[in-house]
PDB file of C-alpha atoms in Angstrom:
ATOM      1  CA  MET A   6     -16.370 -26.018  16.642  1.00 39.00           C
ATOM      2  CA  THR A   7     -13.740 -23.522  17.345  1.00 46.00           C
ATOM      3  CA  HIS A   8     -12.895 -21.605  20.840  1.00 48.00           C
ATOM      4  CA  PRO A   9     -15.361 -18.649  21.717  1.00 48.00           C
ATOM      5  CA  ILE A  10     -12.405 -16.643  21.548  1.00 48.00           C
ATOM      6  CA  ALA A  11     -11.996 -17.286  18.263  1.00 53.00           C
ATOM      7  CA  GLN A  12     -15.155 -16.027  17.180  1.00 70.00           C
ATOM      8  CA  ILE A  13     -14.608 -12.134  16.545  1.00 76.00           C
ATOM      9  CA  GLY A  14     -18.578 -11.086  16.740  1.00 78.00           C
ATOM     10  CA  LEU A  15     -20.419  -7.753  16.511  1.00 81.00           C
ATOM     11  CA  MET A  16     -19.746  -7.279  20.581  1.00 83.00           C
ATOM     12  CA  HIS A  17     -16.071  -7.151  20.183  1.00 86.00           C
ATOM     13  CA  PHE A  18     -16.613  -4.459  17.652  1.00 90.00           C
ATOM     14  CA  LEU A  19     -19.115  -2.688  19.961  1.00 90.00           C
ATOM     15  CA  ILE A  20     -17.066  -2.895  22.836  1.00 91.00           C
ATOM     16  CA  VAL A  21     -14.273  -1.552  21.467  1.00 94.00           C
ATOM     17  CA  SER A  22     -16.402   1.489  19.967  1.00 95.00           C
ATOM     18  CA  PHE A  23     -17.820   2.092  23.464  1.00 94.00           C
ATOM     19  CA  LEU A  24     -14.052   2.626  24.995  1.00 95.00           C
ATOM     20  CA  LEU A  25     -13.276   4.931  22.350  1.00 95.00           C
ATOM     21  CA  PHE A  26     -16.826   7.015  23.225  1.00 96.00           C
ATOM     22  CA  GLY A  27     -15.529   7.282  26.811  1.00 96.00           C
ATOM     23  CA  ALA A  28     -11.942   8.536  25.907  1.00 96.00           C
ATOM     24  CA  GLY A  29     -13.730  11.008  23.493  1.00 96.00           C
ATOM     25  CA  VAL A  30     -16.153  11.872  26.006  1.00 96.00           C
ATOM     26  CA  ALA A  31     -13.007  12.079  28.579  1.00 95.00           C
ATOM     27  CA  THR A  32     -11.049  14.217  26.690  1.00 95.00           C
ATOM     28  CA  ILE A  33     -13.706  16.818  25.688  1.00 94.00           C
ATOM     29  CA  LEU A  34     -14.031  17.178  29.764  1.00 93.00           C
ATOM     30  CA  THR A  35     -10.523  17.252  30.714  1.00 92.00           C
ATOM     31  CA  LYS A  36      -8.771  19.450  28.046  1.00 89.00           C
ATOM     32  CA  ARG A  37      -8.273  23.296  28.238  1.00 87.00           C
ATOM     33  CA  ASN A  38      -7.065  23.781  25.024  1.00 87.00           C
ATOM     34  CA  ALA A  39      -9.894  24.198  22.204  1.00 88.00           C
ATOM     35  CA  ILE A  40      -8.040  22.140  19.700  1.00 89.00           C
ATOM     36  CA  GLY A  41      -7.560  19.246  22.604  1.00 91.00           C
ATOM     37  CA  ILE A  42     -11.427  19.652  22.626  1.00 92.00           C
ATOM     38  CA  LEU A  43     -12.209  19.405  18.847  1.00 92.00           C
ATOM     39  CA  ILE A  44      -9.384  16.223  18.687  1.00 93.00           C
ATOM     40  CA  GLY A  45     -12.522  14.714  21.769  1.00 95.00           C
ATOM     41  CA  VAL A  46     -15.311  15.077  19.615  1.00 95.00           C
ATOM     42  CA  GLU A  47     -13.304  13.109  16.136  1.00 94.00           C
ATOM     43  CA  LEU A  48     -12.995  10.677  18.690  1.00 95.00           C
ATOM     44  CA  VAL A  49     -17.126  10.479  19.508  1.00 96.00           C
ATOM     45  CA  LEU A  50     -17.329  10.378  15.606  1.00 95.00           C
ATOM     46  CA  ASN A  51     -14.777   7.928  15.193  1.00 94.00           C
ATOM     47  CA  ALA A  52     -16.946   5.778  17.981  1.00 95.00           C
ATOM     48  CA  ALA A  53     -19.917   6.254  16.152  1.00 95.00           C
ATOM     49  CA  ALA A  54     -18.966   5.743  12.839  1.00 94.00           C
ATOM     50  CA  ILE A  55     -17.404   2.081  14.027  1.00 94.00           C
ATOM     51  CA  ASN A  56     -20.859   1.220  15.506  1.00 91.00           C
ATOM     52  CA  PHE A  57     -22.144   1.898  12.232  1.00 90.00           C
ATOM     53  CA  VAL A  58     -19.842  -0.400   9.782  1.00 90.00           C
ATOM     54  CA  ALA A  59     -20.044  -3.122  12.555  1.00 88.00           C
ATOM     55  CA  PHE A  60     -24.038  -2.978  12.490  1.00 84.00           C
ATOM     56  CA  ASN A  61     -23.804  -3.098   8.945  1.00 83.00           C
ATOM     57  CA  ARG A  62     -21.402  -5.902   8.621  1.00 81.00           C
ATOM     58  CA  PHE A  63     -23.158  -8.332  11.346  1.00 78.00           C
ATOM     59  CA  GLY A  64     -26.688  -7.110  11.822  1.00 62.00           C
ATOM     60  CA  TRP A  65     -28.511  -7.332   8.650  1.00 53.00           C
ATOM     61  CA  SER A  66     -30.111 -10.532   7.879  1.00 49.00           C
ATOM     62  CA  GLY A  67     -31.815  -9.894   4.049  1.00 49.00           C
ATOM     63  CA  THR A  68     -30.939 -11.328   1.325  1.00 49.00           C
ATOM     64  CA  GLY A  69     -29.077  -9.393  -1.493  1.00 48.00           C
ATOM     65  CA  GLY A  70     -31.213  -9.512  -4.374  1.00 47.00           C
ATOM     66  CA  GLU A  71     -30.445  -8.195  -7.645  1.00 46.00           C
ATOM     67  CA  HIS A  72     -29.772  -4.390  -5.059  1.00 47.00           C
ATOM     68  CA  ALA A  73     -27.040  -4.825  -3.402  1.00 43.00           C
ATOM     69  CA  THR A  74     -27.498  -1.355  -1.990  1.00 46.00           C
ATOM     70  CA  PRO A  75     -29.183  -2.542   1.569  1.00 58.00           C
ATOM     71  CA  LEU A  76     -25.369  -4.440   1.991  1.00 70.00           C
ATOM     72  CA  ILE A  77     -23.886  -0.633   2.569  1.00 79.00           C
ATOM     73  CA  HIS A  78     -26.624   1.663   4.240  1.00 84.00           C
ATOM     74  CA  GLY A  79     -23.982   1.448   7.805  1.00 86.00           C
ATOM     75  CA  GLN A  80     -20.745   2.668   5.212  1.00 89.00           C
ATOM     76  CA  MET A  81     -22.909   4.734   3.757  1.00 91.00           C
ATOM     77  CA  PHE A  82     -24.324   6.677   7.179  1.00 91.00           C
ATOM     78  CA  SER A  83     -19.996   6.371   8.377  1.00 93.00           C
ATOM     79  CA  ILE A  84     -19.302   8.297   5.287  1.00 93.00           C
ATOM     80  CA  PHE A  85     -21.221  10.825   5.699  1.00 94.00           C
ATOM     81  CA  ILE A  86     -19.798  11.267   9.516  1.00 94.00           C
ATOM     82  CA  ILE A  87     -16.447  11.071   8.100  1.00 93.00           C
ATOM     83  CA  VAL A  88     -18.033  14.704   5.456  1.00 93.00           C
ATOM     84  CA  LEU A  89     -19.498  15.792   8.322  1.00 93.00           C
ATOM     85  CA  ALA A  90     -16.130  15.531  10.659  1.00 92.00           C
ATOM     86  CA  ALA A  91     -14.072  17.232   8.114  1.00 91.00           C
ATOM     87  CA  ALA A  92     -16.364  20.057   7.387  1.00 93.00           C
ATOM     88  CA  GLU A  93     -16.580  20.607  11.455  1.00 92.00           C
ATOM     89  CA  ALA A  94     -12.568  20.371  11.503  1.00 91.00           C
ATOM     90  CA  ALA A  95     -12.217  23.150   9.185  1.00 90.00           C
ATOM     91  CA  VAL A  96     -14.821  25.448  10.565  1.00 91.00           C
ATOM     92  CA  ALA A  97     -13.721  24.999  14.141  1.00 91.00           C
ATOM     93  CA  LEU A  98     -10.259  26.106  13.327  1.00 89.00           C
ATOM     94  CA  ALA A  99     -11.390  28.828  11.462  1.00 90.00           C
ATOM     95  CA  ILE A 100     -13.189  29.655  14.518  1.00 89.00           C
ATOM     96  CA  PHE A 101     -10.227  28.726  16.948  1.00 88.00           C
ATOM     97  CA  LEU A 102      -7.800  31.373  14.724  1.00 86.00           C
ATOM     98  CA  ASN A 103      -9.962  34.051  15.363  1.00 86.00           C
ATOM     99  CA  TYR A 104     -10.659  33.246  18.722  1.00 86.00           C
ATOM    100  CA  TYR A 105      -6.326  33.449  19.263  1.00 85.00           C
ATOM    101  CA  ASN A 106      -6.648  36.765  17.207  1.00 84.00           C
ATOM    102  CA  THR A 107      -9.104  38.168  19.825  1.00 82.00           C
ATOM    103  CA  PHE A 108      -8.077  36.800  22.956  1.00 81.00           C
ATOM    104  CA  SER A 109      -3.986  35.975  22.169  1.00 80.00           C
ATOM    105  CA  SER A 110      -4.778  32.418  23.650  1.00 80.00           C
ATOM    106  CA  ILE A 111      -6.051  29.149  22.798  1.00 80.00           C
ATOM    107  CA  ASP A 112      -7.268  28.487  26.327  1.00 81.00           C
ATOM    108  CA  VAL A 113     -11.445  27.822  26.484  1.00 80.00           C
ATOM    109  CA  GLU A 114     -11.198  29.667  29.988  1.00 78.00           C
ATOM    110  CA  ALA A 115     -10.262  32.914  28.436  1.00 78.00           C
ATOM    111  CA  ALA A 116     -13.304  33.374  27.025  1.00 76.00           C
ATOM    112  CA  ASP A 117     -14.771  34.607  29.829  1.00 76.00           C
ATOM    113  CA  GLU A 118     -16.485  38.129  28.884  1.00 75.00           C
ATOM    114  CA  MET A 119     -20.109  36.998  29.392  1.00 69.00           C
ATOM    115  CA  LYS A 120     -19.307  34.716  32.565  1.00 65.00           C
ATOM    116  CA  GLY A 121     -21.175  32.299  31.513  1.00 57.00           C
TER     117      GLY A 121
ATOM    118  CA  MET B  25     -10.999  -5.190  -5.151  1.00 46.00           C
ATOM    119  CA  LEU B  26     -13.195  -7.645  -5.606  1.00 49.00           C
ATOM    120  CA  PHE B  27     -10.705  -9.993  -4.589  1.00 49.00           C
ATOM    121  CA  LEU B  28      -9.834  -7.714  -1.950  1.00 49.00           C
ATOM    122  CA  ALA B  29     -13.078  -7.497  -0.520  1.00 47.00           C
ATOM    123  CA  GLN B  30     -13.531 -11.771  -0.984  1.00 47.00           C
ATOM    124  CA  GLN B  31     -10.046 -11.836   1.144  1.00 49.00           C
ATOM    125  CA  THR B  32     -11.436  -9.134   3.904  1.00 49.00           C
ATOM    126  CA  ALA B  33     -15.297 -10.861   3.800  1.00 46.00           C
ATOM    127  CA  SER B  34     -13.634 -13.817   5.314  1.00 48.00           C
ATOM    128  CA  ALA B  35     -11.398 -12.074   7.446  1.00 50.00           C
ATOM    129  CA  ALA B  36     -13.934 -11.837  10.663  1.00 51.00           C
ATOM    130  CA  GLN B  37     -13.719 -15.856  10.893  1.00 55.00           C
ATOM    131  CA  SER B  38     -10.053 -16.969   9.702  1.00 64.00           C
ATOM    132  CA  PRO B  39      -7.498 -17.966  12.413  1.00 72.00           C
ATOM    133  CA  ILE B  40      -5.590 -15.091  12.556  1.00 79.00           C
ATOM    134  CA  ALA B  41      -8.644 -12.923  12.920  1.00 80.00           C
ATOM    135  CA  PRO B  42      -8.686 -12.773  16.837  1.00 85.00           C
ATOM    136  CA  LEU B  43      -4.851 -11.742  17.217  1.00 88.00           C
ATOM    137  CA  LEU B  44      -5.314  -9.218  14.555  1.00 89.00           C
ATOM    138  CA  PHE B  45      -8.540  -7.782  16.352  1.00 91.00           C
ATOM    139  CA  ILE B  46      -6.546  -7.575  19.740  1.00 92.00           C
ATOM    140  CA  ALA B  47      -3.917  -5.997  18.262  1.00 93.00           C
ATOM    141  CA  LEU B  48      -5.893  -3.311  16.638  1.00 94.00           C
ATOM    142  CA  ALA B  49      -7.857  -2.820  19.366  1.00 94.00           C
ATOM    143  CA  ALA B  50      -5.015  -2.546  22.177  1.00 95.00           C
ATOM    144  CA  LEU B  51      -3.554   0.237  19.276  1.00 95.00           C
ATOM    145  CA  THR B  52      -7.175   1.781  19.240  1.00 95.00           C
ATOM    146  CA  VAL B  53      -8.007   1.788  22.766  1.00 95.00           C
ATOM    147  CA  VAL B  54      -4.715   2.606  23.953  1.00 96.00           C
ATOM    148  CA  SER B  55      -4.143   5.514  22.138  1.00 96.00           C
ATOM    149  CA  ALA B  56      -7.093   7.322  22.633  1.00 95.00           C
ATOM    150  CA  TRP B  57      -6.853   7.015  26.522  1.00 95.00           C
ATOM    151  CA  ALA B  58      -3.414   8.207  26.075  1.00 95.00           C
ATOM    152  CA  ILE B  59      -4.935  11.221  24.628  1.00 94.00           C
ATOM    153  CA  VAL B  60      -7.151  11.726  27.727  1.00 93.00           C
ATOM    154  CA  LEU B  61      -4.080  11.287  29.952  1.00 91.00           C
ATOM    155  CA  SER B  62      -1.609  13.319  27.532  1.00 89.00           C
ATOM    156  CA  GLN B  63      -1.087  16.739  28.175  1.00 86.00           C
ATOM    157  CA  ASN B  64       0.998  17.988  25.456  1.00 84.00           C
ATOM    158  CA  ILE B  65      -1.250  18.615  22.231  1.00 86.00           C
ATOM    159  CA  VAL B  66       1.198  17.493  19.735  1.00 86.00           C
ATOM    160  CA  ARG B  67       1.745  14.239  21.327  1.00 89.00           C
ATOM    161  CA  MET B  68      -2.380  14.163  21.270  1.00 91.00           C
ATOM    162  CA  ALA B  69      -2.323  15.001  18.091  1.00 91.00           C
ATOM    163  CA  VAL B  70       0.029  11.911  16.863  1.00 91.00           C
ATOM    164  CA  TYR B  71      -2.334   9.374  19.437  1.00 94.00           C
ATOM    165  CA  LEU B  72      -5.224  10.614  17.176  1.00 94.00           C
ATOM    166  CA  LEU B  73      -3.443   9.938  13.860  1.00 93.00           C
ATOM    167  CA  LEU B  74      -2.686   5.884  15.822  1.00 94.00           C
ATOM    168  CA  THR B  75      -6.228   5.881  17.070  1.00 95.00           C
ATOM    169  CA  LEU B  76      -7.966   6.607  13.796  1.00 94.00           C
ATOM    170  CA  MET B  77      -5.528   4.040  12.177  1.00 94.00           C
ATOM    171  CA  GLY B  78      -6.488   1.537  13.852  1.00 94.00           C
ATOM    172  CA  ALA B  79      -9.930   2.521  12.922  1.00 94.00           C
ATOM    173  CA  ALA B  80      -9.063   2.546   9.636  1.00 94.00           C
ATOM    174  CA  GLY B  81      -7.814  -1.282  10.414  1.00 93.00           C
ATOM    175  CA  PHE B  82     -11.281  -2.245  11.494  1.00 93.00           C
ATOM    176  CA  TYR B  83     -12.896  -1.145   9.026  1.00 92.00           C
ATOM    177  CA  PHE B  84     -10.829  -3.647   7.094  1.00 89.00           C
ATOM    178  CA  MET B  85     -11.877  -6.261   9.428  1.00 88.00           C
ATOM    179  CA  LEU B  86     -15.229  -5.746   9.121  1.00 86.00           C
ATOM    180  CA  SER B  87     -14.837  -5.687   4.523  1.00 82.00           C
ATOM    181  CA  ALA B  88     -15.481  -2.205   4.463  1.00 86.00           C
ATOM    182  CA  GLU B  89     -12.585  -1.365   1.918  1.00 87.00           C
ATOM    183  CA  PHE B  90     -13.377   1.854   0.709  1.00 90.00           C
ATOM    184  CA  LEU B  91     -14.683   3.545   4.269  1.00 91.00           C
ATOM    185  CA  ALA B  92     -10.711   2.423   5.242  1.00 92.00           C
ATOM    186  CA  ALA B  93      -9.135   4.013   2.538  1.00 92.00           C
ATOM    187  CA  ILE B  94     -11.710   7.002   2.740  1.00 92.00           C
ATOM    188  CA  GLN B  95     -10.696   6.974   6.816  1.00 92.00           C
ATOM    189  CA  LEU B  96      -6.662   7.477   6.180  1.00 92.00           C
ATOM    190  CA  ILE B  97      -7.253   9.561   3.327  1.00 91.00           C
ATOM    191  CA  VAL B  98      -9.621  12.323   4.341  1.00 89.00           C
ATOM    192  CA  TYR B  99      -9.195  11.391   8.427  1.00 87.00           C
ATOM    193  CA  ALA B 100      -5.108  10.719   8.897  1.00 84.00           C
ATOM    194  CA  GLY B 101      -4.119  12.393   5.680  1.00 85.00           C
ATOM    195  CA  GLY B 102      -6.584  15.868   5.835  1.00 84.00           C
ATOM    196  CA  THR B 103      -7.998  16.041   9.076  1.00 83.00           C
ATOM    197  CA  LEU B 104      -5.455  15.598  11.152  1.00 86.00           C
ATOM    198  CA  ILE B 105      -3.226  17.913   9.124  1.00 87.00           C
ATOM    199  CA  LEU B 106      -5.567  20.500   9.723  1.00 84.00           C
ATOM    200  CA  ILE B 107      -5.086  20.262  13.401  1.00 85.00           C
ATOM    201  CA  ILE B 108      -1.795  20.227  13.336  1.00 85.00           C
ATOM    202  CA  PHE B 109      -1.943  23.656  11.409  1.00 85.00           C
ATOM    203  CA  GLY B 110      -4.119  24.307  13.846  1.00 84.00           C
ATOM    204  CA  VAL B 111      -1.846  24.049  16.709  1.00 82.00           C
ATOM    205  CA  MET B 112       1.129  25.456  14.905  1.00 82.00           C
ATOM    206  CA  LEU B 113      -1.061  28.847  14.140  1.00 81.00           C
ATOM    207  CA  THR B 114      -2.536  28.931  17.650  1.00 77.00           C
ATOM    208  CA  SER B 115       0.624  29.206  19.846  1.00 73.00           C
ATOM    209  CA  LYS B 116       3.953  30.716  19.619  1.00 68.00           C
ATOM    210  CA  ASP B 117       5.122  27.553  21.511  1.00 66.00           C
ATOM    211  CA  PRO B 118       3.730  24.316  19.732  1.00 57.00           C
ATOM    212  CA  PHE B 119       4.634  22.224  22.985  1.00 61.00           C
ATOM    213  CA  LEU B 120       2.528  24.975  25.171  1.00 62.00           C
ATOM    214  CA  GLN B 121       0.770  23.074  28.020  1.00 63.00           C
ATOM    215  CA  LEU B 122      -3.027  24.211  29.309  1.00 73.00           C
ATOM    216  CA  LYS B 123      -2.996  22.549  32.521  1.00 76.00           C
ATOM    217  CA  ALA B 124      -6.188  21.870  33.995  1.00 79.00           C
ATOM    218  CA  ALA B 125      -7.095  21.284  37.276  1.00 81.00           C
ATOM    219  CA  VAL B 126      -6.371  18.024  39.041  1.00 85.00           C
ATOM    220  CA  TRP B 127      -9.850  17.543  39.762  1.00 89.00           C
ATOM    221  CA  GLU B 128     -11.001  19.131  36.786  1.00 87.00           C
ATOM    222  CA  ARG B 129      -8.699  15.985  35.191  1.00 89.00           C
ATOM    223  CA  VAL B 130      -9.817  13.451  37.739  1.00 91.00           C
ATOM    224  CA  ALA B 131     -13.415  14.363  37.441  1.00 92.00           C
ATOM    225  CA  GLY B 132     -13.325  14.188  33.586  1.00 91.00           C
ATOM    226  CA  THR B 133     -12.043  10.932  32.847  1.00 92.00           C
ATOM    227  CA  PHE B 134     -14.169   9.459  35.889  1.00 93.00           C
ATOM    228  CA  VAL B 135     -17.138  10.510  33.583  1.00 94.00           C
ATOM    229  CA  GLY B 136     -15.874   8.970  30.364  1.00 93.00           C
ATOM    230  CA  LEU B 137     -14.973   5.573  32.193  1.00 94.00           C
ATOM    231  CA  ILE B 138     -18.642   5.750  34.152  1.00 94.00           C
ATOM    232  CA  LEU B 139     -20.192   6.189  30.269  1.00 93.00           C
ATOM    233  CA  ALA B 140     -18.093   3.909  28.696  1.00 93.00           C
ATOM    234  CA  GLY B 141     -18.833   1.399  31.675  1.00 93.00           C
ATOM    235  CA  LEU B 142     -23.060   2.015  31.348  1.00 92.00           C
ATOM    236  CA  LEU B 143     -22.427   1.288  27.659  1.00 91.00           C
ATOM    237  CA  LEU B 144     -20.631  -1.988  28.327  1.00 89.00           C
ATOM    238  CA  LEU B 145     -23.205  -2.844  31.179  1.00 88.00           C
ATOM    239  CA  ALA B 146     -26.338  -2.478  28.672  1.00 86.00           C
ATOM    240  CA  LEU B 147     -24.285  -4.512  26.013  1.00 82.00           C
ATOM    241  CA  VAL B 148     -24.035  -7.233  28.304  1.00 79.00           C
ATOM    242  CA  HIS B 149     -27.782  -6.998  29.201  1.00 78.00           C
ATOM    243  CA  ASN B 150     -28.992  -6.827  25.992  1.00 69.00           C
ATOM    244  CA  THR B 151     -31.172  -8.887  23.979  1.00 60.00           C
ATOM    245  CA  LEU B 152     -32.065  -8.303  20.158  1.00 57.00           C
ATOM    246  CA  PRO B 153     -36.074  -7.449  19.583  1.00 55.00           C
ATOM    247  CA  GLY B 154     -37.586 -10.601  17.720  1.00 49.00           C
ATOM    248  CA  GLY B 155     -35.467 -13.368  18.120  1.00 46.00           C
ATOM    249  CA  GLY B 156     -34.172 -12.712  21.925  1.00 45.00           C
ATOM    250  CA  ALA B 157     -31.081 -13.403  21.003  1.00 50.00           C
ATOM    251  CA  SER B 158     -28.108 -11.780  21.999  1.00 52.00           C
ATOM    252  CA  LEU B 159     -25.872  -9.866  20.026  1.00 56.00           C
ATOM    253  CA  GLY B 160     -22.806 -12.044  20.839  1.00 54.00           C
ATOM    254  CA  ASP B 161     -24.814 -14.416  18.726  1.00 57.00           C
ATOM    255  CA  VAL B 162     -25.343 -12.232  15.650  1.00 59.00           C
ATOM    256  CA  GLU B 163     -23.851 -13.997  12.621  1.00 60.00           C
ATOM    257  CA  PRO B 164     -22.330 -11.936  10.089  1.00 61.00           C
ATOM    258  CA  HIS B 165     -24.345 -12.644   6.874  1.00 59.00           C
ATOM    259  CA  ALA B 166     -22.701 -13.849   3.870  1.00 56.00           C
ATOM    260  CA  GLY B 167     -23.820 -11.363   1.132  1.00 55.00           C
ATOM    261  CA  PHE B 168     -20.049  -9.854   1.592  1.00 57.00           C
ATOM    262  CA  ALA B 169     -18.494 -12.652   0.024  1.00 54.00           C
ATOM    263  CA  GLN B 170     -20.686 -12.050  -3.399  1.00 54.00           C
ATOM    264  CA  HIS B 171     -20.634  -8.749  -3.819  1.00 61.00           C
ATOM    265  CA  ASP B 172     -18.312  -5.830  -4.422  1.00 73.00           C
ATOM    266  CA  THR B 173     -18.587  -2.608  -1.979  1.00 79.00           C
ATOM    267  CA  VAL B 174     -16.847  -0.669  -3.502  1.00 84.00           C
ATOM    268  CA  ALA B 175     -19.281  -0.280  -6.581  1.00 84.00           C
ATOM    269  CA  ALA B 176     -22.310  -1.169  -4.730  1.00 83.00           C
ATOM    270  CA  ILE B 177     -21.397   1.993  -2.698  1.00 87.00           C
ATOM    271  CA  GLY B 178     -20.628   3.910  -6.384  1.00 88.00           C
ATOM    272  CA  ARG B 179     -24.319   3.239  -7.319  1.00 87.00           C
ATOM    273  CA  GLY B 180     -25.629   3.783  -3.921  1.00 87.00           C
ATOM    274  CA  LEU B 181     -24.305   7.484  -3.994  1.00 89.00           C
ATOM    275  CA  LEU B 182     -26.167   7.872  -7.523  1.00 91.00           C
ATOM    276  CA  THR B 183     -29.067   6.195  -6.963  1.00 89.00           C
ATOM    277  CA  GLU B 184     -30.583   5.725  -3.219  1.00 87.00           C
ATOM    278  CA  TYR B 185     -28.313   8.405  -1.705  1.00 91.00           C
ATOM    279  CA  VAL B 186     -28.050  10.663  -4.026  1.00 93.00           C
ATOM    280  CA  VAL B 187     -30.162  13.825  -2.235  1.00 95.00           C
ATOM    281  CA  PRO B 188     -27.482  13.666   0.396  1.00 94.00           C
ATOM    282  CA  PHE B 189     -24.794  13.330  -1.498  1.00 94.00           C
ATOM    283  CA  GLU B 190     -25.348  16.642  -3.336  1.00 95.00           C
ATOM    284  CA  VAL B 191     -26.742  18.264   0.467  1.00 95.00           C
ATOM    285  CA  ALA B 192     -22.857  16.807   1.153  1.00 95.00           C
ATOM    286  CA  GLY B 193     -21.307  18.831  -1.851  1.00 95.00           C
ATOM    287  CA  VAL B 194     -23.117  21.557  -1.051  1.00 96.00           C
ATOM    288  CA  LEU B 195     -22.246  22.010   2.322  1.00 95.00           C
ATOM    289  CA  LEU B 196     -18.779  21.264   1.855  1.00 94.00           C
ATOM    290  CA  LEU B 197     -18.769  24.183  -0.426  1.00 95.00           C
ATOM    291  CA  VAL B 198     -20.654  26.606   2.152  1.00 95.00           C
ATOM    292  CA  VAL B 199     -17.606  25.309   4.670  1.00 94.00           C
ATOM    293  CA  MET B 200     -14.756  26.389   2.311  1.00 92.00           C
ATOM    294  CA  ILE B 201     -16.346  29.959   2.302  1.00 94.00           C
ATOM    295  CA  GLY B 202     -16.864  30.058   5.412  1.00 92.00           C
ATOM    296  CA  ALA B 203     -13.427  28.615   6.335  1.00 90.00           C
ATOM    297  CA  ALA B 204     -11.625  31.215   4.346  1.00 88.00           C
ATOM    298  CA  TYR B 205     -14.142  34.207   5.277  1.00 89.00           C
ATOM    299  CA  MET B 206     -13.561  33.315   9.306  1.00 85.00           C
ATOM    300  CA  ALA B 207      -9.531  33.189   8.552  1.00 78.00           C
ATOM    301  CA  ARG B 208      -9.256  36.101   6.705  1.00 81.00           C
ATOM    302  CA  LYS B 209      -7.000  38.827   7.712  1.00 74.00           C
ATOM    303  CA  ARG B 210      -8.666  41.548   8.840  1.00 71.00           C
ATOM    304  CA  VAL B 211      -8.723  45.104   6.290  1.00 66.00           C
ATOM    305  CA  LYS B 212      -8.778  48.034   9.405  1.00 60.00           C
TER     306      LYS B 212
END
């Protein structure tokens, strides 16, 4: 019988993921630089990916059998999250370049022409 | 690779696992909150790199070696360089600071902390459907020791996940064309 702290379980990974998610939301809310907001979105996506992989490792209780694919459902979701994050970063940065050409600033507060 | 999988499959139970986990958690969480508190966009990018590397370490601990490699290559190698390019292309001074008002910073940080705290509260008060066991009692399943997850992912991408795989490929093509179109030089 080992000490409780010696057992790294699902809960520990979830705690880290929640703190990452909180940091991501706080970054989105506190930055005025558009690229800073993009960095916050990346943090939130990473928190979600860690959640998927942790549940993949700990949550599944079936038997593998001939097909090994049930082992990797959560990891597959994380792979698609990473693909979507890369695509999102590329499109967002192209938009920011256009935005910078139009407003000569990367400050999101500069886009107040529609007063929304 | 199978050897690596067997090594890491038992990593969550080995005696150094708590130390490794605490070090990785400290790296990840501290640099994530350093992003919130930092006002310099270049420093934020460097802290993001540390956070992403910590997440890759977690993937190794969770015996998802392929995902850890993808995380390092795509995120730390690709997305972060894209972000740094964006920083350099959208400011005359790379150390430009766009400060939010103090109340905005305090309120935003507070909202982030409250969200994380609510999630932690929900985690402490949870039970799993069925057994009524707490999430802390969930056992890691043993299948990882026998299986090569890299091969399983390769098989999965071409059988069960072939449609999402193709859609992701089309999406990346559309994204590349769209980004090049939007970032092109305007012809007057």
